[in-house]
Amino acid sequence: MIRGFTQKEGDGTFDPDMVFSPTAHGPSVRLLLAIAVQQGRTVGQFDVSNAFQQGIFLAGEIIYVRMPAISGGGVRKLLAPLYGLKQSELHQLGFRSAVYEGCLYTYEEVDAAGVTQRLDILLHVDDGLYSTTSKELKDRKFRELRKEIEFTDEHTLSTYLGVHYNYDAEKGICTASSEDYFRRSFTRLHLDFMLKPEFRPSCRDIPFDPAINLCEDESDELYEEGKCPINMRVIVGVLSYAASTTRPDLSYIVNVLASCVSKPRPKHVKAAYHVLAYIAGTLDLGIIYSRKKVAGDDDWRLEAFCDADWASNTVTRRSRTGVILMMAGAPIIWKSHMQATISLSTTEAEYNALVYMGCEILYFFRLLSDLGQRAIVQGSKGDGDRAMAIRCDNKSTIAISTNPFNMRRTRHIEIRHKKVIEWVKAKLIKLVFVLGGEHQ
């Protein structure tokens, strides 16, 4: 923070105790696109030119910076804000900052026909993504914005934050792919031989071998320092970004490999090569959002699934949580991770997963409200029922989630996990039983 202590509270644009990097969350990007697909919106992207020079001081604001000795020392007056100044955001054009997404800015106005038109802008440092219901509104606000800062308006959405998008408003479809990202990464890692046609027979059909136990057992052989044949940290870093943007099928194996990057064993290196071979054969896989409506209903189909693998870690005996939330026919939120505590039963493990899914749904509903989609949050039946169905394959978990009384075998479950009962009563969620094989 540059001279942050000189900035005063009260301008209404920032909290002086909070400093964060202006980067958008992945679910926010995907939700913005899913809504655009459903409503046939115009979507595009833009890039701020020399963003670090485009900031604007508030009226009467003067900031001086003490220069380091290597630059000659002394004090200099800033002619323009730099990265790190909390008051560089623009609000004077009428945009409202979203409550639950710090990089989302929304603008609403009612046109001559009495229809509310929207322009949503999502920022990731100097890369912007916009979605609008009115091209005329977008063009007008961007003309106003150009008077304040310099940026390029690329109009059509193509590649944003390393992900390639193909958006068609008329057909109501948007595809997201990391193929170009993987090709660049394989070349940088000197693994581009895997992308050649002759390597195709060696590709894998699944991202990992379920027969291999990848838990960090101390009895397993350990590589000597500097002897590991691959850089696990770099590979896991490459895979992590793809697993969090367009490839939910990689979430599990990436999370497992991320836990052993400091002390990889031969089985972990083998698993890393396995997932790379899987990716080489599935480069074109991605996410496809499509315009779908529920028959006889104006609302959109929202689907949530949660599951748990009890005591799956044979060393720590902790369980694994897996959740996914679908909209417009594709995932918006997904996660696979180890639970923080040891569960004494499958019911407790499933209950922990249910709590995590409920928190994600609560965040999802708040994002929808920020984007003006309050009708979805409130439900479409007209009776105030807005409960979102969570599909779970454990009947005991469903039973204790709808029963406020403590049972002998569930008294030890932490109080914070009882939040599920409150969510069910408030009709935020409802629990639906499905057979294990029916989980998507």
Coordinates of C-alpha atoms in Angstrom, one line a residue:
M1 CA 0.0 0.0 0.0
I2 CA 1.5 3.4 -1.1
R3 CA 1.1 5.9 1.8
G4 CA -2.1 4.2 2.7
F5 CA -2.2 5.8 6.2
T6 CA -2.8 9.2 4.6
Q7 CA -6.2 8.1 3.2
K8 CA -9.3 9.0 5.1
E9 CA -12.5 7.1 5.8
G10 CA -15.7 8.6 4.8
D11 CA -15.7 8.8 1.0
G12 CA -18.0 5.8 0.8
T13 CA -15.9 3.8 -1.7
F14 CA -13.7 1.7 0.5
D15 CA -13.2 0.2 4.0
P16 CA -9.8 1.5 5.3
D17 CA -9.3 -1.7 7.2
M18 CA -9.7 -3.9 4.1
V19 CA -7.1 -4.1 1.3
F20 CA -7.6 -6.7 -1.5
S21 CA -6.4 -7.4 -5.0
P22 CA -9.1 -6.5 -7.6
T23 CA -9.6 -10.0 -9.0
A24 CA -12.9 -11.6 -9.8
H25 CA -13.9 -15.0 -8.4
G26 CA -14.3 -17.8 -10.9
P27 CA -18.0 -18.5 -10.0
S28 CA -18.8 -14.8 -10.7
V29 CA -17.5 -15.1 -14.2
R30 CA -19.4 -18.3 -14.9
L31 CA -22.6 -17.0 -13.3
L32 CA -22.4 -13.8 -15.4
L33 CA -22.1 -15.9 -18.6
A34 CA -24.8 -18.4 -17.6
I35 CA -27.3 -15.5 -17.0
A36 CA -26.3 -14.0 -20.3
V37 CA -27.0 -17.3 -22.1
Q38 CA -30.4 -17.6 -20.5
Q39 CA -31.4 -14.0 -21.3
G40 CA -29.7 -13.7 -24.7
R41 CA -27.6 -10.8 -23.6
T42 CA -24.8 -9.1 -25.4
V43 CA -21.4 -10.1 -24.0
G44 CA -18.0 -8.8 -24.6
Q45 CA -14.6 -7.9 -23.1
F46 CA -12.3 -5.0 -22.9
D47 CA -8.8 -4.2 -21.7
V48 CA -7.7 -1.1 -19.9
S49 CA -4.6 0.4 -21.5
N50 CA -1.7 1.1 -19.0
A51 CA -4.1 0.6 -16.1
F52 CA -1.5 1.6 -13.6
Q53 CA -1.6 5.1 -15.1
Q54 CA -5.3 5.5 -15.5
G55 CA -6.4 6.1 -12.0
I56 CA -8.1 9.3 -10.9
F57 CA -7.7 11.2 -7.6
L58 CA -10.7 12.4 -5.7
A59 CA -11.3 16.1 -5.8
G60 CA -8.7 18.0 -3.8
E61 CA -6.7 14.9 -3.0
I62 CA -2.9 15.3 -2.9
I63 CA -0.5 12.4 -2.1
Y64 CA 3.2 12.6 -1.6
V65 CA 5.5 9.6 -1.7
R66 CA 8.9 9.4 0.0
M67 CA 11.3 7.9 -2.6
P68 CA 13.8 5.1 -1.8
A69 CA 17.5 5.9 -1.5
I70 CA 18.3 4.0 -4.6
S71 CA 16.1 6.5 -6.6
G72 CA 17.8 9.5 -5.1
G73 CA 15.6 9.9 -2.0
G74 CA 13.5 13.0 -1.4
V75 CA 9.7 13.4 -1.7
R76 CA 7.7 13.4 -4.9
K77 CA 4.1 14.5 -5.5
L78 CA 2.0 11.8 -7.3
L79 CA 0.5 13.1 -10.6
A80 CA -1.7 10.0 -10.9
P81 CA -2.8 7.1 -8.6
L82 CA -0.7 3.9 -8.7
Y83 CA -1.5 0.3 -8.1
G84 CA -2.3 0.0 -4.4
L85 CA -4.2 3.2 -3.9
K86 CA -7.6 2.2 -2.6
Q87 CA -9.4 5.2 -4.1
S88 CA -8.7 4.5 -7.7
E89 CA -12.2 2.9 -8.5
L90 CA -14.7 5.0 -10.6
H91 CA -18.2 5.3 -9.2
Q92 CA -19.2 8.7 -10.6
L93 CA -20.7 7.2 -13.7
G94 CA -23.6 5.7 -11.7
F95 CA -22.3 2.2 -11.4
R96 CA -23.0 0.4 -8.1
S97 CA -20.4 -1.9 -6.5
A98 CA -21.8 -5.4 -5.8
V99 CA -22.0 -6.4 -2.1
Y100 CA -20.7 -9.9 -2.4
E101 CA -18.3 -9.5 -5.4
G102 CA -15.8 -6.7 -5.0
C103 CA -15.0 -6.6 -8.7
L104 CA -18.6 -6.5 -10.0
Y105 CA -20.1 -3.2 -11.0
T106 CA -23.8 -2.9 -12.1
Y107 CA -25.9 -0.2 -13.7
E108 CA -29.6 -0.1 -14.1
E109 CA -32.0 2.3 -15.8
V110 CA -35.5 2.2 -17.1
D111 CA -35.9 2.8 -20.9
A112 CA -38.7 4.7 -22.7
A113 CA -40.8 1.5 -22.9
G114 CA -40.6 1.1 -19.1
V115 CA -38.3 -1.9 -19.3
T116 CA -35.3 -2.1 -16.9
Q117 CA -32.0 -2.4 -18.8
R118 CA -28.8 -3.6 -17.1
L119 CA -25.1 -3.3 -17.7
D120 CA -22.9 -5.6 -15.6
I121 CA -19.1 -5.2 -15.6
L122 CA -16.7 -7.7 -14.0
L123 CA -13.1 -6.6 -13.6
H124 CA -10.0 -8.7 -13.1
V125 CA -7.2 -6.0 -12.6
D126 CA -7.2 -4.5 -16.1
D127 CA -9.3 -7.1 -17.9
G128 CA -13.0 -6.4 -18.1
L129 CA -16.0 -8.6 -19.0
Y130 CA -19.4 -7.0 -19.6
S131 CA -22.9 -8.3 -20.1
T132 CA -25.8 -6.1 -21.1
T133 CA -29.5 -6.3 -22.0
S134 CA -29.2 -3.2 -24.2
K135 CA -26.4 -2.5 -26.7
E136 CA -27.5 1.2 -26.7
L137 CA -27.0 1.4 -23.0
K138 CA -23.6 -0.3 -23.2
D139 CA -22.4 2.0 -26.0
R140 CA -23.5 5.1 -24.1
K141 CA -21.9 4.2 -20.8
F142 CA -18.7 3.2 -22.5
R143 CA -18.5 6.5 -24.3
E144 CA -18.7 8.2 -20.9
L145 CA -16.1 5.8 -19.5
R146 CA -13.7 6.6 -22.3
K147 CA -13.7 10.3 -21.2
E148 CA -12.2 9.1 -17.9
I149 CA -9.9 6.2 -18.8
E150 CA -8.4 4.7 -22.0
F151 CA -9.3 1.2 -22.9
T152 CA -9.9 -1.1 -25.9
D153 CA -13.4 -2.4 -26.6
E154 CA -13.0 -5.8 -28.2
H155 CA -16.8 -6.2 -28.5
T156 CA -16.9 -10.0 -28.8
L157 CA -15.9 -12.4 -26.1
S158 CA -13.0 -14.7 -27.1
T159 CA -10.2 -15.4 -24.6
Y160 CA -10.6 -14.1 -21.1
L161 CA -8.1 -14.9 -18.3
G162 CA -6.6 -17.8 -20.2
V163 CA -10.0 -19.4 -21.0
H164 CA -11.3 -19.5 -24.6
Y165 CA -15.0 -18.7 -24.9
N166 CA -17.4 -19.2 -27.9
Y167 CA -20.6 -17.3 -27.2
D168 CA -23.7 -17.2 -29.4
A169 CA -26.6 -15.2 -28.0
E170 CA -29.0 -16.2 -30.7
K171 CA -28.5 -20.0 -30.2
G172 CA -28.3 -19.5 -26.5
I173 CA -25.0 -21.3 -26.0
C174 CA -21.6 -20.5 -24.5
T175 CA -18.6 -22.9 -24.5
A176 CA -15.5 -22.5 -22.3
S177 CA -12.3 -24.4 -23.0
S178 CA -8.7 -24.5 -21.7
E179 CA -7.3 -26.2 -24.8
D180 CA -5.0 -23.2 -25.8
Y181 CA -3.9 -22.9 -22.1
F182 CA -3.0 -26.5 -22.0
R183 CA -1.1 -26.4 -25.2
R184 CA 1.0 -23.5 -24.0
S185 CA 1.6 -25.1 -20.7
F186 CA 2.7 -28.5 -22.2
T187 CA 5.2 -26.6 -24.4
R188 CA 6.5 -24.7 -21.4
L189 CA 6.9 -27.9 -19.5
H190 CA 8.7 -29.6 -22.5
L191 CA 5.8 -32.1 -22.6
D192 CA 4.5 -31.2 -26.0
F193 CA 5.4 -34.6 -27.3
M194 CA 2.2 -35.8 -25.5
L195 CA 0.2 -33.7 -27.9
K196 CA 1.5 -35.4 -31.0
P197 CA -0.7 -38.0 -32.9
E198 CA 1.7 -40.8 -32.2
F199 CA 1.2 -40.4 -28.5
R200 CA -2.6 -40.8 -28.8
P201 CA -2.6 -44.6 -28.0
S202 CA -0.9 -43.8 -24.7
C203 CA -3.6 -41.3 -23.5
R204 CA -5.8 -42.3 -20.6
D205 CA -9.6 -42.4 -20.4
I206 CA -9.9 -41.3 -16.8
P207 CA -7.9 -38.7 -14.8
F208 CA -6.5 -41.1 -12.2
D209 CA -6.2 -44.8 -11.4
P210 CA -8.6 -45.6 -8.6
A211 CA -6.6 -48.7 -7.7
I212 CA -3.6 -46.7 -6.5
N213 CA -3.7 -45.3 -3.0
L214 CA -2.2 -41.8 -3.2
C215 CA -2.2 -41.1 0.5
E216 CA 1.1 -40.0 2.0
D217 CA 2.2 -43.2 3.7
E218 CA 5.5 -42.8 5.5
S219 CA 6.4 -46.4 4.5
D220 CA 6.4 -45.5 0.8
E221 CA 9.7 -44.7 -1.0
L222 CA 10.6 -41.0 -0.9
Y223 CA 12.7 -39.2 -3.5
E224 CA 16.0 -37.7 -2.3
E225 CA 16.1 -34.0 -2.4
G226 CA 16.4 -32.7 -5.9
K227 CA 16.0 -36.2 -7.4
C228 CA 12.3 -35.9 -8.4
P229 CA 12.1 -36.3 -12.2
I230 CA 9.4 -33.6 -12.5
N231 CA 8.6 -30.3 -10.8
M232 CA 5.4 -31.2 -9.0
R233 CA 4.8 -27.6 -7.8
V234 CA 4.7 -26.3 -11.4
I235 CA 2.6 -29.1 -12.7
V236 CA 0.1 -28.9 -9.9
G237 CA -0.1 -25.1 -10.4
V238 CA -0.9 -25.6 -14.1
L239 CA -3.5 -28.2 -13.3
S240 CA -5.1 -26.2 -10.5
Y241 CA -6.0 -23.2 -12.7
A242 CA -7.7 -25.4 -15.2
A243 CA -9.4 -27.4 -12.5
S244 CA -10.9 -24.2 -11.1
T245 CA -12.0 -22.7 -14.4
T246 CA -13.2 -25.2 -17.0
R247 CA -12.3 -28.7 -15.9
P248 CA -14.2 -29.9 -12.8
D249 CA -13.2 -33.5 -13.8
L250 CA -9.7 -32.6 -12.6
S251 CA -10.7 -31.3 -9.1
Y252 CA -10.2 -34.5 -7.2
I253 CA -6.8 -35.6 -8.5
V254 CA -5.4 -32.0 -8.4
N255 CA -6.5 -31.7 -4.8
V256 CA -4.8 -35.0 -4.0
L257 CA -1.5 -34.1 -5.8
A258 CA -1.5 -30.6 -4.2
S259 CA -1.1 -32.3 -0.7
C260 CA 2.2 -34.0 -1.7
V261 CA 4.1 -31.3 -3.7
S262 CA 6.7 -30.9 -0.9
K263 CA 7.5 -34.6 -0.6
P264 CA 6.4 -36.4 -3.8
R265 CA 6.8 -40.1 -4.0
P266 CA 7.1 -42.3 -7.1
K267 CA 3.3 -43.1 -7.0
H268 CA 2.6 -39.3 -7.1
V269 CA 4.8 -38.7 -10.1
K270 CA 3.1 -41.7 -11.8
A271 CA -0.3 -40.1 -11.0
A272 CA 0.9 -36.8 -12.4
Y273 CA 2.0 -38.3 -15.7
H274 CA -1.4 -40.2 -15.7
V275 CA -3.4 -37.0 -15.5
L276 CA -1.3 -35.3 -18.1
A277 CA -1.8 -38.2 -20.4
Y278 CA -5.6 -37.9 -19.7
I279 CA -5.5 -34.2 -20.6
A280 CA -3.6 -34.8 -23.8
G281 CA -6.5 -37.0 -25.0
T282 CA -9.2 -34.7 -23.8
L283 CA -8.0 -31.2 -24.7
D284 CA -11.3 -30.3 -26.3
L285 CA -13.3 -30.9 -23.1
G286 CA -14.9 -27.9 -21.4
I287 CA -18.0 -26.4 -20.1
I288 CA -21.1 -25.7 -22.2
Y289 CA -23.9 -23.4 -21.0
S290 CA -27.1 -23.6 -22.9
R291 CA -30.5 -21.9 -22.8
K292 CA -32.9 -24.3 -21.1
K293 CA -36.2 -23.7 -19.4
V294 CA -38.2 -25.9 -17.1
A295 CA -41.4 -27.0 -18.9
G296 CA -44.3 -24.7 -17.8
D297 CA -42.0 -22.6 -15.7
D298 CA -40.3 -19.2 -16.2
D299 CA -37.6 -20.0 -13.7
W300 CA -34.2 -21.6 -14.5
R301 CA -33.2 -25.1 -13.5
L302 CA -30.8 -24.9 -10.6
E303 CA -29.3 -28.2 -9.4
A304 CA -27.0 -29.0 -6.5
F305 CA -25.3 -32.3 -5.6
C306 CA -23.2 -33.1 -2.6
D307 CA -21.4 -36.3 -1.5
A308 CA -18.7 -37.6 0.8
D309 CA -16.2 -40.4 0.8
W310 CA -16.0 -41.5 4.4
A311 CA -12.5 -42.0 5.9
S312 CA -11.0 -42.1 2.4
N313 CA -7.6 -41.0 3.6
T314 CA -6.1 -44.2 5.0
V315 CA -3.4 -42.3 7.0
T316 CA -5.4 -39.4 8.6
R317 CA -8.8 -41.2 8.2
R318 CA -10.4 -37.9 7.2
S319 CA -13.3 -37.9 4.7
R320 CA -13.5 -36.1 1.4
T321 CA -16.2 -33.7 0.4
G322 CA -17.5 -33.3 -3.2
V323 CA -20.0 -30.7 -4.3
I324 CA -21.3 -29.3 -7.5
L325 CA -23.9 -26.6 -8.4
M326 CA -25.4 -26.5 -11.9
M327 CA -27.1 -23.8 -13.9
A328 CA -27.9 -23.5 -17.6
G329 CA -26.9 -27.2 -17.9
A330 CA -23.3 -26.8 -16.7
P331 CA -21.4 -26.3 -13.4
I332 CA -21.1 -22.9 -11.8
I333 CA -19.5 -24.0 -8.5
W334 CA -17.6 -27.2 -7.8
K335 CA -15.2 -28.4 -5.2
S336 CA -13.4 -31.6 -4.0
H337 CA -11.4 -31.3 -0.7
M338 CA -10.6 -33.1 2.5
Q339 CA -12.7 -32.4 5.5
A340 CA -11.1 -30.5 8.4
T341 CA -12.1 -33.0 11.0
I342 CA -12.4 -36.8 11.4
S343 CA -16.0 -38.1 11.0
L344 CA -17.2 -41.0 13.2
S345 CA -19.7 -42.2 10.6
T346 CA -20.8 -41.9 7.0
T347 CA -23.7 -39.8 8.3
E348 CA -21.4 -37.3 9.8
A349 CA -19.2 -37.1 6.8
E350 CA -22.2 -36.6 4.5
Y351 CA -23.6 -34.0 6.9
N352 CA -20.3 -32.0 6.7
A353 CA -20.5 -32.1 2.9
L354 CA -24.1 -30.9 3.2
V355 CA -23.1 -27.9 5.3
Y356 CA -20.4 -26.9 2.8
M357 CA -22.9 -27.2 0.0
G358 CA -25.4 -25.0 1.9
C359 CA -22.7 -22.3 2.4
E360 CA -22.0 -22.3 -1.4
I361 CA -25.7 -22.0 -2.2
L362 CA -26.0 -19.1 0.2
Y363 CA -23.1 -17.4 -1.6
F364 CA -24.7 -18.2 -4.9
F365 CA -28.0 -16.7 -4.0
R366 CA -26.3 -13.5 -2.9
L367 CA -24.4 -13.3 -6.2
L368 CA -27.7 -13.7 -8.0
S369 CA -29.1 -10.8 -6.0
D370 CA -26.1 -8.7 -6.8
L371 CA -26.8 -9.4 -10.5
G372 CA -30.4 -8.4 -10.2
Q373 CA -31.8 -11.9 -10.5
R374 CA -34.0 -11.7 -7.3
A375 CA -36.9 -13.6 -8.9
I376 CA -34.7 -16.7 -9.0
V377 CA -33.8 -16.4 -5.3
Q378 CA -37.4 -15.8 -4.3
G379 CA -38.7 -18.8 -6.3
S380 CA -41.3 -18.9 -9.1
K381 CA -44.2 -20.8 -7.6
G382 CA -45.8 -17.6 -6.3
D383 CA -46.0 -19.0 -2.7
G384 CA -42.6 -17.7 -1.5
D385 CA -41.0 -21.2 -1.8
R386 CA -37.5 -20.5 -2.8
A387 CA -35.9 -23.7 -1.4
M388 CA -33.2 -25.1 -3.6
A389 CA -33.0 -28.9 -3.8
I390 CA -29.8 -30.5 -2.7
R391 CA -29.5 -34.1 -3.9
C392 CA -27.9 -36.4 -1.3
D393 CA -27.5 -40.1 -1.2
N394 CA -27.7 -40.6 2.6
K395 CA -31.1 -40.9 4.2
S396 CA -29.7 -40.5 7.8
T397 CA -28.2 -37.2 6.8
I398 CA -31.6 -36.0 5.5
A399 CA -33.3 -37.2 8.6
I400 CA -31.1 -35.3 11.1
S401 CA -31.2 -32.2 8.9
T402 CA -34.9 -32.0 9.2
N403 CA -35.1 -33.0 12.9
P404 CA -34.1 -30.3 15.5
F405 CA -33.7 -32.8 18.3
N406 CA -30.3 -34.2 19.2
M407 CA -29.9 -38.0 18.8
R408 CA -27.5 -40.0 20.9
R409 CA -25.3 -40.8 17.9
T410 CA -25.2 -37.2 16.6
R411 CA -24.7 -35.2 19.8
H412 CA -21.0 -34.8 19.1
I413 CA -21.5 -33.0 15.7
E414 CA -20.3 -29.5 16.0
I415 CA -22.9 -26.8 16.7
R416 CA -22.0 -24.9 13.5
H417 CA -23.1 -27.8 11.4
K418 CA -26.6 -27.5 12.9
K419 CA -27.0 -24.5 10.6
V420 CA -28.5 -26.9 8.0
I421 CA -31.6 -27.3 10.2
E422 CA -32.0 -23.5 10.2
W423 CA -31.6 -23.4 6.4
V424 CA -34.2 -26.1 5.9
K425 CA -36.7 -24.2 8.1
A426 CA -36.1 -21.0 6.3
K427 CA -36.7 -22.8 3.0
L428 CA -33.3 -21.8 1.6
I429 CA -32.7 -25.5 0.8
K430 CA -34.6 -28.7 0.7
L431 CA -33.0 -32.2 0.7
V432 CA -33.8 -34.8 -1.9
F433 CA -32.6 -38.4 -1.7
V434 CA -31.0 -39.9 -4.8
L435 CA -29.3 -43.3 -5.2
G436 CA -25.5 -43.1 -5.2
G437 CA -25.2 -44.0 -8.9
E438 CA -27.5 -41.2 -9.9
H439 CA -25.1 -38.5 -8.7
Q440 CA -23.9 -36.4 -11.7

